[in-house]
Short mmCIF file of C-alpha atoms and ligand atoms in Angstrom, two decimals:
data_model
loop_
_atom_site.label_atom_id
_atom_site.label_comp_id
_atom_site.label_asym_id
_atom_site.label_seq_id
_atom_site.Cartn_x
_atom_site.Cartn_y
_atom_site.Cartn_z
CA MET N 6 0.00 0.00 0.00
CA THR N 7 1.40 3.34 -0.95
CA VAL N 8 0.23 6.85 -0.54
CA HIS N 9 0.81 9.44 -3.17
CA THR N 10 2.55 12.57 -2.17
CA ARG N 11 1.39 14.39 -5.23
CA TYR N 12 -1.11 16.60 -3.45
CA ARG N 13 1.68 18.58 -1.99
CA TYR N 14 2.40 20.29 -5.25
CA GLU N 15 -1.25 21.08 -5.65
CA LEU N 16 -1.02 23.08 -2.50
CA ALA N 17 0.63 25.73 -4.50
CA LEU N 18 -2.34 26.00 -6.79
CA CYS N 19 -5.58 27.76 -6.53
CA ILE N 20 -8.66 25.83 -7.45
CA PRO N 21 -9.45 27.41 -10.76
CA THR N 22 -12.92 28.74 -11.33
CA HIS N 23 -13.81 31.02 -14.15
CA PRO N 24 -10.82 32.61 -15.82
CA PRO N 25 -9.60 35.16 -16.19
CA ILE N 26 -9.39 35.20 -12.46
CA PRO N 27 -7.92 38.10 -10.60
CA ALA N 28 -5.30 36.64 -8.33
CA SER N 29 -7.20 37.43 -5.21
CA PRO N 30 -5.48 36.58 -1.98
CA THR N 31 -8.74 36.37 -0.07
CA ARG N 32 -10.45 33.48 -1.71
CA ARG N 33 -10.26 29.71 -1.57
CA PRO N 34 -8.70 29.10 1.80
CA ASP N 35 -9.90 25.51 1.61
CA LEU N 36 -6.80 24.27 -0.08
CA ARG N 37 -5.44 23.52 3.31
CA LEU N 38 -7.93 20.71 3.61
CA LEU N 39 -6.77 19.21 0.41
CA ALA N 40 -3.37 18.78 1.89
CA ALA N 41 -4.55 17.79 5.30
CA GLY N 42 -6.79 15.11 3.91
CA CYS N 43 -4.12 13.60 1.81
CA SER N 44 -0.92 13.77 3.73
CA ASP N 45 -2.10 13.04 7.22
CA SER N 46 -3.18 9.80 8.69
CA ASN N 47 -4.24 11.54 11.83
CA SER N 48 -7.80 12.79 11.65
CA SER N 49 -7.26 15.39 14.33
CA SER N 50 -5.08 17.34 11.97
CA HIS N 51 -8.02 17.33 9.65
CA SER N 52 -10.10 19.50 11.85
CA ASN N 53 -7.15 21.66 12.78
CA PRO N 54 -5.34 22.48 9.60
CA PRO N 55 -2.31 24.69 9.88
CA PRO N 56 -2.91 28.38 9.27
CA PRO N 57 -3.22 29.37 5.65
CA PRO N 58 -0.29 30.91 3.92
CA PRO N 59 -0.65 34.64 3.42
CA HIS N 60 -1.28 34.49 -0.31
CA HIS N 61 -1.54 32.22 -3.29
CA HIS N 62 0.89 33.80 -5.66
CA HIS N 63 3.94 31.74 -5.08
CA HIS N 64 4.80 28.15 -5.08
CA ARG N 65 4.77 26.82 -1.59
CA PRO N 66 6.94 23.78 -1.67
CA THR N 67 6.47 22.65 1.88
CA PHE N 68 3.51 22.00 4.02
CA SER N 69 4.29 20.63 7.40
CA SER N 70 1.83 18.19 8.73
CA SER N 71 4.33 16.44 10.92
CA SER N 72 3.40 18.50 13.95
CA SER N 73 0.05 16.83 14.24
CA SER N 74 0.84 13.49 12.76
CA SER N 75 3.41 10.91 13.71
CA GLN N 76 2.84 8.80 10.64
CA PRO N 77 3.17 8.31 7.82
CA PRO N 78 6.49 10.14 7.74
CA SER N 79 5.91 13.43 6.07
CA THR N 80 8.54 14.35 3.56
CA PRO N 81 6.92 16.94 1.35
CA THR N 82 9.70 17.25 -1.14
CA SER N 83 10.02 13.55 -1.73
CA SER N 84 8.36 12.02 -4.73
CA GLU N 85 8.83 8.53 -3.36
CA PRO N 86 5.67 6.71 -2.42
CA LEU N 87 5.25 6.43 1.32
CA ALA N 88 4.68 3.16 3.06
CA MET N 89 1.66 3.18 5.32
CA PRO N 90 0.94 0.94 8.27
CA GLU N 91 -1.90 -1.46 7.64
CA GLU N 92 -4.14 -0.04 10.35
CA ASP N 93 -4.01 3.42 8.87
CA ILE N 94 -5.18 2.43 5.44
CA THR N 95 -8.85 2.40 6.30
CA LYS N 96 -8.59 5.73 8.03
CA TYR N 97 -6.67 7.21 5.15
CA LEU N 98 -9.17 6.07 2.59
CA ARG N 99 -12.02 7.43 4.60
CA GLN N 100 -10.39 10.84 4.86
CA SER N 101 -9.64 10.93 1.20
CA HIS N 102 -13.31 10.37 0.54
CA ALA N 103 -14.40 12.89 3.14
CA ARG N 104 -12.29 15.50 1.40
CA VAL N 105 -14.68 15.29 -1.50
CA PHE N 106 -17.58 16.34 0.67
CA GLU N 107 -15.65 19.11 2.36
CA HIS N 108 -14.64 20.67 -0.92
CA ASN N 109 -18.07 20.34 -2.36
CA ARG N 110 -19.46 22.24 0.60
CA ALA N 111 -16.90 25.00 0.24
CA TRP N 112 -17.76 25.30 -3.45
CA VAL N 113 -21.48 25.62 -2.67
CA THR N 114 -20.78 28.38 -0.19
CA GLU N 115 -18.69 30.26 -2.69
CA GLN N 116 -21.15 29.98 -5.56
CA THR N 117 -24.03 31.08 -3.38
CA LYS N 118 -22.05 34.03 -2.16
CA LYS N 119 -21.38 35.13 -5.74
CA ASP N 120 -24.95 34.54 -6.86
CA PRO N 121 -27.63 33.57 -4.32
CA GLU N 122 -29.87 32.35 -7.14
CA PHE N 123 -27.16 30.22 -8.74
CA PHE N 124 -28.54 26.80 -7.91
CA VAL N 125 -32.16 27.80 -8.41
CA LYS N 126 -31.38 28.89 -11.96
CA LEU N 127 -29.28 25.81 -12.54
CA SER N 128 -32.04 23.43 -11.55
CA ALA N 129 -34.42 25.05 -14.02
CA GLY N 130 -32.74 23.18 -16.89
CA GLN N 131 -29.68 23.06 -19.09
CA LYS N 132 -29.06 24.74 -22.43
CA PRO N 133 -25.40 24.10 -23.16
CA GLU N 134 -23.80 25.49 -26.33
CA TYR N 135 -21.07 22.88 -26.40
CA LEU N 136 -20.67 19.15 -26.46
CA TRP N 137 -17.20 18.24 -25.25
CA ILE N 138 -15.77 14.82 -26.05
CA GLY N 139 -12.49 14.46 -24.22
CA CYS N 140 -10.12 12.05 -22.54
CA SER N 141 -10.86 10.68 -19.07
CA ASP N 142 -7.41 11.89 -18.00
CA SER N 143 -7.67 13.68 -14.67
CA ARG N 144 -5.47 16.54 -15.81
CA ILE N 145 -7.99 17.81 -18.33
CA PRO N 146 -11.14 18.94 -16.53
CA ALA N 147 -12.98 20.44 -19.50
CA GLU N 148 -14.79 23.17 -17.62
CA GLN N 149 -11.72 24.45 -15.83
CA ILE N 150 -9.41 24.64 -18.83
CA THR N 151 -12.01 26.36 -21.00
CA GLY N 152 -13.50 28.51 -18.25
CA LEU N 153 -16.98 27.21 -18.97
CA GLN N 154 -19.47 27.46 -16.14
CA PRO N 155 -21.83 24.76 -14.92
CA GLY N 156 -24.61 24.59 -17.51
CA GLU N 157 -22.45 25.52 -20.50
CA ALA N 158 -20.96 22.26 -21.74
CA PHE N 159 -22.40 18.78 -22.07
CA ILE N 160 -19.54 16.40 -21.42
CA HIS N 161 -18.49 12.94 -22.46
CA ARG N 162 -15.09 11.64 -21.42
CA ASN N 163 -13.60 8.24 -22.18
CA ILE N 164 -10.19 6.64 -22.65
CA ALA N 165 -8.35 8.53 -25.42
CA ASN N 166 -11.42 10.54 -26.54
CA LEU N 167 -12.61 7.93 -28.99
CA VAL N 168 -15.81 8.12 -30.99
CA ASN N 169 -16.58 4.61 -32.09
CA ASN N 170 -19.47 4.20 -34.46
CA ILE N 171 -20.91 1.19 -32.66
CA ASP N 172 -20.39 2.49 -29.13
CA LEU N 173 -23.91 3.21 -27.88
CA ASN N 174 -22.50 5.17 -24.96
CA VAL N 175 -20.86 7.97 -26.94
CA MET N 176 -23.39 7.82 -29.76
CA SER N 177 -26.24 8.38 -27.29
CA VAL N 178 -24.43 11.40 -25.91
CA ILE N 179 -24.03 12.84 -29.41
CA GLN N 180 -27.64 12.17 -30.34
CA TYR N 181 -28.99 13.76 -27.17
CA ALA N 182 -26.69 16.77 -27.41
CA VAL N 183 -27.51 17.45 -31.06
CA ARG N 184 -31.21 16.61 -31.30
CA HIS N 185 -32.45 17.59 -27.86
CA LEU N 186 -30.02 20.14 -26.48
CA GLU N 187 -29.21 21.55 -29.93
CA VAL N 188 -25.59 22.29 -29.12
CA LYS N 189 -23.86 24.69 -31.50
CA HIS N 190 -20.36 23.25 -31.25
CA ILE N 191 -18.97 19.77 -30.78
CA ILE N 192 -15.41 19.69 -29.59
CA VAL N 193 -13.29 16.57 -29.75
CA CYS N 194 -10.34 17.31 -27.51
CA GLY N 195 -7.29 15.11 -27.27
CA HIS N 196 -4.09 15.84 -25.41
CA TYR N 197 -0.39 15.38 -25.93
CA GLY N 198 1.12 12.70 -23.74
CA CYS N 199 -2.10 10.68 -23.74
CA GLY N 200 -1.61 7.45 -21.81
CA GLY N 201 -4.35 5.73 -23.80
CA VAL N 202 -2.68 6.50 -27.11
CA LYS N 203 0.64 5.31 -25.77
CA ALA N 204 -0.86 2.12 -24.33
CA ALA N 205 -2.49 1.38 -27.67
CA MET N 206 0.87 1.34 -29.40
CA THR N 207 2.49 -0.92 -26.81
CA PRO N 208 2.71 -4.55 -27.86
CA GLN N 209 0.83 -6.05 -24.96
CA ASP N 210 -2.41 -7.89 -24.24
CA LEU N 211 -4.53 -5.44 -22.26
CA GLY N 212 -7.64 -7.56 -21.87
CA ILE N 213 -10.88 -5.61 -22.12
CA LEU N 214 -8.88 -2.55 -23.18
CA ASN N 215 -7.78 -4.32 -26.40
CA PRO N 216 -10.95 -3.74 -28.44
CA TRP N 217 -11.24 -0.17 -27.20
CA LEU N 218 -7.68 0.83 -27.96
CA ARG N 219 -7.67 -0.99 -31.27
CA ASN N 220 -9.34 2.09 -32.75
CA ILE N 221 -6.12 3.99 -32.18
CA ARG N 222 -4.07 1.30 -33.90
CA ASP N 223 -6.45 1.65 -36.82
CA VAL N 224 -5.72 5.37 -36.95
CA TYR N 225 -2.01 4.58 -36.98
CA ARG N 226 -2.49 2.09 -39.79
CA GLN N 227 -4.32 4.67 -41.89
CA HIS N 228 -1.45 7.12 -41.45
CA SER N 229 1.46 4.74 -41.05
CA GLU N 230 3.44 6.28 -43.87
CA GLU N 231 3.44 9.72 -42.30
CA LEU N 232 3.94 8.42 -38.76
CA ASP N 233 6.73 5.99 -39.56
CA ALA N 234 8.66 8.84 -41.15
CA ILE N 235 8.85 10.72 -37.83
CA PRO N 236 12.10 9.63 -36.17
CA ASP N 237 11.51 11.12 -32.71
CA GLU N 238 9.26 8.90 -30.64
CA SER N 239 7.45 11.57 -28.64
CA ALA N 240 6.93 13.67 -31.77
CA ARG N 241 5.45 10.60 -33.41
CA TYR N 242 3.07 10.06 -30.49
CA ASN N 243 2.06 13.71 -30.57
CA ARG N 244 1.23 13.50 -34.23
CA LEU N 245 -0.77 10.32 -33.58
CA VAL N 246 -2.71 12.21 -30.90
CA GLU N 247 -3.59 14.87 -33.48
CA LEU N 248 -4.51 12.36 -36.18
CA ASN N 249 -6.64 10.49 -33.66
CA VAL N 250 -8.58 13.66 -32.87
CA ILE N 251 -9.15 14.34 -36.57
CA GLU N 252 -10.35 10.79 -37.13
CA GLN N 253 -12.76 11.03 -34.19
CA CYS N 254 -14.12 14.31 -35.57
CA ARG N 255 -14.79 12.40 -38.76
CA ASN N 256 -16.68 9.77 -36.78
CA VAL N 257 -18.80 12.46 -35.13
CA ILE N 258 -19.66 13.84 -38.56
CA LYS N 259 -20.64 10.39 -39.78
CA SER N 260 -23.56 10.36 -37.34
CA ALA N 261 -27.06 10.93 -38.64
CA ALA N 262 -27.83 13.47 -35.93
CA VAL N 263 -24.97 15.78 -36.94
CA GLN N 264 -25.58 15.53 -40.69
CA GLN N 265 -29.30 16.16 -40.42
CA SER N 266 -29.01 18.99 -37.93
CA TYR N 267 -26.33 20.74 -39.94
CA SER N 268 -28.26 20.68 -43.19
CA LYS N 269 -31.32 22.05 -41.41
CA ASN N 270 -29.80 24.51 -38.90
CA LYS N 271 -26.20 25.09 -40.04
CA TYR N 272 -25.04 23.74 -36.68
CA PRO N 273 -23.40 22.00 -34.89
CA ILE N 274 -19.89 22.74 -36.07
CA VAL N 275 -17.34 20.08 -35.20
CA HIS N 276 -13.91 21.14 -33.93
CA GLY N 277 -10.74 19.20 -33.21
CA TRP N 278 -8.58 20.49 -30.37
CA VAL N 279 -5.51 19.26 -28.57
CA PHE N 280 -4.58 20.22 -25.03
CA GLY N 281 -0.93 20.69 -24.17
CA LEU N 282 -0.18 19.49 -20.67
CA ASP N 283 3.14 21.28 -20.67
CA ASP N 284 1.70 24.74 -21.31
CA GLY N 285 -2.01 24.37 -20.54
CA LEU N 286 -2.99 25.70 -23.95
CA LEU N 287 -5.60 24.41 -26.34
CA LYS N 288 -4.59 24.08 -29.96
CA ASP N 289 -7.24 24.24 -32.66
CA LEU N 290 -6.38 21.71 -35.36
CA ASN N 291 -8.61 23.55 -37.85
CA ILE N 292 -10.08 20.40 -39.26
CA GLY N 293 -12.08 22.28 -41.90
CA PHE N 294 -15.52 21.12 -40.88
CA GLU N 295 -17.44 21.90 -44.06
CA ASP N 296 -14.96 20.22 -46.37
CA MET N 297 -14.77 17.21 -44.10
CA LEU N 298 -18.55 16.95 -44.03
CA ALA N 299 -18.77 17.11 -47.83
CA GLU N 300 -16.09 14.45 -48.15
CA ILE N 301 -17.84 12.19 -45.60
CA GLN N 302 -21.19 12.51 -47.28
CA LYS N 303 -19.95 10.98 -50.49
CA ILE N 304 -20.10 7.67 -48.65
CA TYR N 305 -21.74 8.17 -45.27
CA ASN N 306 -24.68 10.36 -46.19
CA LEU N 307 -27.50 9.68 -43.73
CA GLU N 308 -29.73 12.57 -44.64
CA ASP N 309 -33.16 11.46 -45.72
CA SER N 310 -33.51 12.25 -49.38
CA MET F 19 -15.27 29.96 -42.31
CA THR F 20 -17.83 31.46 -39.99
CA TYR F 21 -19.23 29.85 -36.91
CA PRO F 22 -22.67 30.32 -35.49
CA ASN F 23 -22.35 32.12 -32.18
CA ASP F 24 -18.79 32.96 -32.95
CA ASP F 25 -18.44 34.75 -29.66
CA GLU F 26 -18.97 31.67 -27.56
CA PHE F 27 -16.49 29.65 -29.52
CA LEU F 28 -13.81 32.27 -29.35
CA TYR F 29 -14.65 32.85 -25.73
CA ALA F 30 -13.81 29.27 -24.78
CA LEU F 31 -10.48 29.44 -26.58
CA SER F 32 -9.52 32.82 -25.17
CA SER F 33 -10.64 31.79 -21.71
CA ASN F 34 -8.21 28.93 -21.96
CA GLN F 35 -5.36 31.32 -22.79
CA ALA F 36 -6.21 33.34 -19.72
CA TRP F 37 -6.41 30.25 -17.57
CA ALA F 38 -3.06 28.95 -18.80
CA SER F 39 -1.25 32.19 -18.11
CA TYR F 40 -2.93 32.51 -14.76
CA LYS F 41 -1.84 29.05 -13.70
CA SER F 42 1.71 29.65 -14.86
CA HIS F 43 1.79 32.94 -13.07
CA GLN F 44 0.66 31.32 -9.84
CA ASN F 45 3.10 28.50 -10.13
CA PRO F 46 5.63 28.44 -12.96
CA ALA F 47 6.09 24.69 -12.45
CA PHE F 48 2.36 23.92 -12.71
CA PHE F 49 2.24 22.51 -16.22
CA LYS F 50 5.60 20.82 -15.96
CA THR F 51 4.37 18.90 -12.94
CA LEU F 52 1.07 18.21 -14.64
CA THR F 53 2.90 16.71 -17.59
CA ASN F 54 4.90 14.33 -15.48
CA GLU F 55 2.37 13.10 -13.01
CA HIS F 56 -0.89 11.34 -13.44
CA ALA F 57 -2.02 9.68 -10.22
CA PRO F 58 -5.65 10.54 -9.55
CA SER F 59 -7.13 8.93 -6.44
CA ILE F 60 -10.73 9.15 -7.61
CA LEU F 61 -12.56 7.70 -10.58
CA TRP F 62 -15.74 9.71 -11.09
CA ILE F 63 -18.53 8.26 -13.15
CA GLY F 64 -21.27 10.79 -13.64
CA CYS F 65 -23.83 12.22 -16.01
CA ALA F 66 -22.82 14.16 -19.12
CA ASP F 67 -25.19 16.89 -17.89
CA SER F 68 -23.61 20.32 -18.19
CA ARG F 69 -24.67 21.21 -14.66
CA VAL F 70 -22.54 18.56 -13.01
CA PRO F 71 -18.88 19.51 -13.69
CA GLU F 72 -17.24 17.02 -11.35
CA THR F 73 -13.87 18.62 -10.71
CA THR F 74 -15.48 22.00 -10.09
CA ILE F 75 -18.21 20.84 -7.75
CA LEU F 76 -15.71 18.72 -5.85
CA GLY F 77 -13.49 21.78 -5.58
CA LEU F 78 -10.48 19.75 -6.71
CA PRO F 79 -7.60 20.80 -8.97
CA PRO F 80 -6.68 19.27 -12.34
CA GLY F 81 -5.01 15.91 -11.76
CA ALA F 82 -7.26 14.75 -8.95
CA VAL F 83 -10.18 13.07 -10.69
CA PHE F 84 -10.23 10.56 -13.54
CA VAL F 85 -13.55 10.99 -15.31
CA HIS F 86 -16.13 9.12 -17.29
CA ARG F 87 -19.40 10.88 -18.06
CA ASN F 88 -22.22 9.44 -20.12
CA PHE F 89 -25.89 10.15 -20.61
CA ALA F 90 -27.66 9.55 -17.27
CA ASN F 91 -24.60 7.91 -15.64
CA ILE F 92 -25.69 4.44 -16.69
CA ILE F 93 -23.40 1.54 -15.86
CA SER F 94 -24.21 -1.24 -18.23
CA PRO F 95 -22.17 -4.43 -17.69
CA THR F 96 -21.40 -4.95 -21.37
CA ASP F 97 -20.70 -1.33 -22.26
CA ILE F 98 -17.11 -1.44 -23.43
CA ASN F 99 -16.60 2.31 -23.10
CA THR F 100 -17.23 2.29 -19.34
CA ALA F 101 -15.49 -1.08 -18.95
CA ALA F 102 -12.31 0.31 -20.54
CA VAL F 103 -12.39 3.35 -18.25
CA ILE F 104 -12.83 1.20 -15.15
CA GLU F 105 -10.08 -1.19 -16.20
CA HIS F 106 -7.58 1.59 -16.85
CA ALA F 107 -8.45 3.55 -13.72
CA VAL F 108 -8.40 0.58 -11.36
CA VAL F 109 -5.57 -1.54 -12.78
CA ASN F 110 -3.17 1.01 -14.23
CA LEU F 111 -3.84 4.18 -12.26
CA LYS F 112 -4.80 2.38 -9.06
CA VAL F 113 -7.46 4.86 -8.00
CA LYS F 114 -8.58 4.46 -4.39
CA HIS F 115 -12.20 5.38 -4.89
CA ILE F 116 -14.83 4.89 -7.54
CA ILE F 117 -17.65 7.37 -7.14
CA LEU F 118 -20.78 6.79 -9.17
CA CYS F 119 -22.82 9.96 -8.93
CA GLY F 120 -26.38 10.56 -10.05
CA HIS F 121 -28.16 13.88 -9.88
CA SER F 122 -31.54 15.56 -9.55
CA ALA F 123 -33.37 16.93 -12.59
CA CYS F 124 -31.61 14.37 -14.81
CA ASP F 125 -32.81 14.53 -18.41
CA GLY F 126 -32.38 10.77 -18.69
CA ALA F 127 -34.70 10.09 -15.76
CA ARG F 128 -37.17 12.62 -17.14
CA ALA F 129 -37.17 10.94 -20.54
CA THR F 130 -37.91 7.64 -18.84
CA LEU F 131 -41.00 8.92 -17.04
CA THR F 132 -43.09 8.96 -20.18
CA ASP F 133 -43.55 6.34 -22.84
CA SER F 134 -42.51 8.65 -25.62
CA ARG F 135 -39.57 7.24 -27.52
CA ALA F 136 -36.21 8.92 -27.84
CA GLY F 137 -35.47 6.95 -30.99
CA GLY F 138 -32.20 5.79 -32.51
CA VAL F 139 -29.28 4.69 -30.35
CA LEU F 140 -30.56 6.80 -27.46
CA GLU F 141 -33.60 4.61 -27.10
CA THR F 142 -31.44 1.53 -26.70
CA TRP F 143 -29.12 3.27 -24.25
CA LEU F 144 -32.01 4.31 -22.03
CA THR F 145 -33.36 0.76 -21.74
CA SER F 146 -31.54 0.40 -18.41
CA LEU F 147 -33.56 3.28 -17.00
CA ARG F 148 -36.77 1.77 -18.30
CA VAL F 149 -35.93 -1.36 -16.32
CA VAL F 150 -35.40 0.80 -13.23
CA ARG F 151 -38.72 2.50 -13.80
CA ALA F 152 -40.48 -0.85 -14.11
CA GLN F 153 -38.89 -2.02 -10.86
CA LEU F 154 -40.21 1.06 -9.09
CA ALA F 155 -43.63 0.99 -10.74
CA SER F 156 -45.70 0.52 -7.59
CA GLN F 157 -43.86 3.25 -5.65
CA LEU F 158 -43.95 5.68 -8.56
CA ALA F 159 -47.69 5.20 -8.87
CA THR F 160 -48.19 6.74 -5.42
CA ILE F 161 -46.24 9.92 -6.26
CA ARG F 162 -47.73 12.85 -8.11
CA ASP F 163 -44.75 15.16 -8.39
CA ASP F 164 -42.57 14.50 -11.43
CA HIS F 165 -39.43 15.89 -9.83
CA THR F 166 -39.72 13.42 -6.98
CA LYS F 167 -40.28 10.61 -9.44
CA GLU F 168 -37.19 11.61 -11.40
CA ILE F 169 -35.12 11.64 -8.24
CA MET F 170 -36.41 8.23 -7.27
CA ILE F 171 -35.47 6.80 -10.66
CA ALA F 172 -32.09 8.52 -10.66
CA GLU F 173 -31.24 7.25 -7.17
CA LYS F 174 -32.26 3.72 -8.02
CA ASN F 175 -30.16 4.01 -11.17
CA VAL F 176 -27.13 4.74 -8.98
CA GLU F 177 -27.96 1.76 -6.80
CA VAL F 178 -28.18 -0.52 -9.83
CA GLY F 179 -24.98 0.97 -11.25
CA VAL F 180 -23.09 0.40 -8.00
CA ALA F 181 -24.27 -3.21 -8.01
CA VAL F 182 -22.81 -3.62 -11.51
CA LEU F 183 -19.55 -2.04 -10.39
CA MET F 184 -19.39 -4.36 -7.38
CA ALA F 185 -19.90 -7.34 -9.68
CA ASN F 186 -17.06 -6.28 -12.01
CA SER F 187 -14.28 -8.83 -11.54
CA THR F 188 -11.47 -6.27 -11.75
CA VAL F 189 -13.17 -4.11 -9.14
CA GLN F 190 -13.74 -7.11 -6.88
CA GLU F 191 -10.11 -8.11 -7.14
CA HIS F 192 -8.89 -4.67 -6.15
CA ILE F 193 -11.38 -4.27 -3.29
CA LYS F 194 -9.89 -7.44 -1.89
CA SER F 195 -6.23 -6.83 -2.56
CA ARG F 196 -5.86 -3.14 -1.74
CA GLY F 197 -9.06 -1.83 -0.24
CA LEU F 198 -10.49 -0.06 -3.29
CA GLU F 199 -13.72 1.66 -2.29
CA VAL F 200 -16.89 1.99 -4.33
CA HIS F 201 -19.40 4.71 -3.50
CA GLY F 202 -22.80 5.76 -4.74
CA CYS F 203 -23.53 9.48 -4.47
CA PHE F 204 -26.19 11.92 -5.50
CA PHE F 205 -25.77 15.54 -6.55
CA ASP F 206 -28.68 17.84 -5.81
CA ILE F 207 -28.61 20.55 -8.46
CA SER F 208 -30.94 22.84 -6.54
CA SER F 209 -28.51 23.08 -3.62
CA GLY F 210 -25.19 22.10 -5.18
CA ARG F 211 -24.61 19.46 -2.54
CA ILE F 212 -23.45 15.89 -2.89
CA ARG F 213 -24.99 13.18 -0.73
CA ASP F 214 -23.49 9.78 -0.01
CA LEU F 215 -26.13 7.14 -0.66
CA GLY F 216 -24.34 4.62 1.54
CA LEU F 217 -23.87 2.02 -1.16
CA GLY F 218 -20.95 -0.02 -2.43
CA THR F 219 -18.08 -1.14 -0.24
CA ARG F 220 -19.41 0.64 2.79
CA MET F 221 -22.69 -1.14 2.40
CA SER F 222 -21.23 -4.61 2.02
CA THR F 223 -18.85 -4.33 4.95
CA ARG F 224 -21.17 -2.66 7.41
CA ARG F 225 -22.17 -4.39 10.58
CA ALA F 226 -25.75 -5.37 11.25
CA PRO F 227 -27.84 -2.40 12.36
CA SER F 228 -27.85 -2.04 16.12
CA THR F 229 -29.68 0.16 18.54
CA ASN F 230 -26.71 1.73 20.29
CA GLY F 231 -26.53 4.37 17.60
CA THR F 232 -22.80 4.29 17.03
CA ALA F 233 -21.54 6.46 14.25
CA GLU F 234 -18.17 7.21 12.79
CA THR F 235 -17.38 10.82 12.23
CA VAL F 236 -14.84 12.41 9.96
CA ARG F 237 -14.32 16.06 10.71
CA GLY F 238 -13.47 18.71 8.19
CA LYS F 239 -13.15 22.44 8.45
CA HIS F 240 -16.61 23.33 7.25
CA ALA F 241 -18.50 20.23 8.00
CA GLN F 242 -18.32 16.69 9.19
CA LEU F 243 -19.20 13.55 7.39
CA VAL F 244 -20.99 11.01 9.56
CA PHE F 245 -21.19 7.35 8.66
CA ARG F 246 -24.07 5.84 10.61
CA GLU F 247 -25.07 2.27 11.12
CA GLY F 248 -26.91 0.90 8.15
CA GLY F 249 -24.61 2.43 5.58
CA VAL F 250 -26.09 5.89 5.90
CA ALA F 251 -23.72 8.80 5.57
CA GLY F 252 -24.53 12.44 5.82
CA MET F 253 -22.97 15.86 5.88
CA GLU F 254 -23.45 18.05 8.87
CA ALA F 255 -22.48 21.68 9.14
CA ARG F 256 -20.19 22.61 12.01
ZN1 ZN O 407 -5.57 10.75 -22.50
ZN1 ZN O 408 -28.32 13.51 -15.97
#
């Protein structure tokens, strides 16, 4: 059993809400709990977190929890996994779960403070402009990186942002978003350094993941000439990530819902984006939606004639 | 080319630019660290509904929550999309918790209340909810309010989904070997709060209900989470 020490670096971060955010020193004091919940095995430290640092502007590399906790040994700068005594595991897991509720409560308080009617309006119904199809990867929370508020984006996330034509899961999402919510934009968003894409190209039997990831191998096969010509491995993976996004956009466009809605309403528009983990920026691949649609319809036309 | 509602599209992209520079300003190492580490402790399975942005409502930073969201948070045993997510999250990322979260005012539950057909693939996808509705038929018949009916269907849907998760062989293996926990939760859109439905691992390991009223309490800064006998958990303000 190991415990990740990764939350320590997150200490230095503010929980992002809607950017652009003025770097206000007065908000989001709850980050302390994030650390307390994750690095301590002693629940008393949970209710008595150390005082907050004066502001959020700078990286705060250390966060001492050792004063209130004898174990596990707290070495904030270490990236080594910590060993944890058996009897603390249950307690640790419980705290980690409790953290979820604590943060949720803090978020509610903050939203209500900003707009007392926030949740009343929200419960009246949704009318999102976007459908986001992205990777399950924890580092790409769609709403936070795009600054979209609750109610603005309908979201589907799976391993490696795949849109498989016979996957009822993603196809139902697309159908509902297009026909019922009438979204204006569909964004397929991949990301560089995608573990799913990498796993797909590893010669290994991955059980139930095989059929899912095979779609990525198919993308590689379709573009093997271009990809094989890229000598640098990570550059090759990055290009595969882009080509995968483009191929999944194509799959979105193949759906009857998108074709029919577009010919009637001139929306939704399909976009292919890639998120860069190393700079946090979204890159628009400019897939050329209209041309792609025309090309697709030569074979996949599902409009009733 | 021109986009409909150009403003919104450009807004999302420019918002991202602002967010990226803000994060770098706060912590120049932010994206470097993000690139190198991927060790979320939570797998969240929730509804695609735009009003339930998991990482935001949990108040957690990027990197904390691995996410699958589908229409009406349905866990169907043979759905390969969800199965792949679970496999990767549990086996490769070794998440500590799986949280299946339903929510109030769910469009999927609403669509199930009537007999009108959604058509196409959606109709097939929603079959699971129709089964749930049939199971609850006698209780639903006594309720007049549609919102209450929707909540009842959505909660039962979480219960059924958790049962499927608990029957997943990979999940079972990891519950046994390393104490993976499975939870069923419910997000109330009208208040923004998440409730623990007391399902999953907590349910299966709980002791028989007793009358001494023992409860385990986990204290936080703003509230405490109380796990009562019978698998009931609740938030209490402090
Ligand atoms: Zn990925
Ligand atoms: Zn829903």
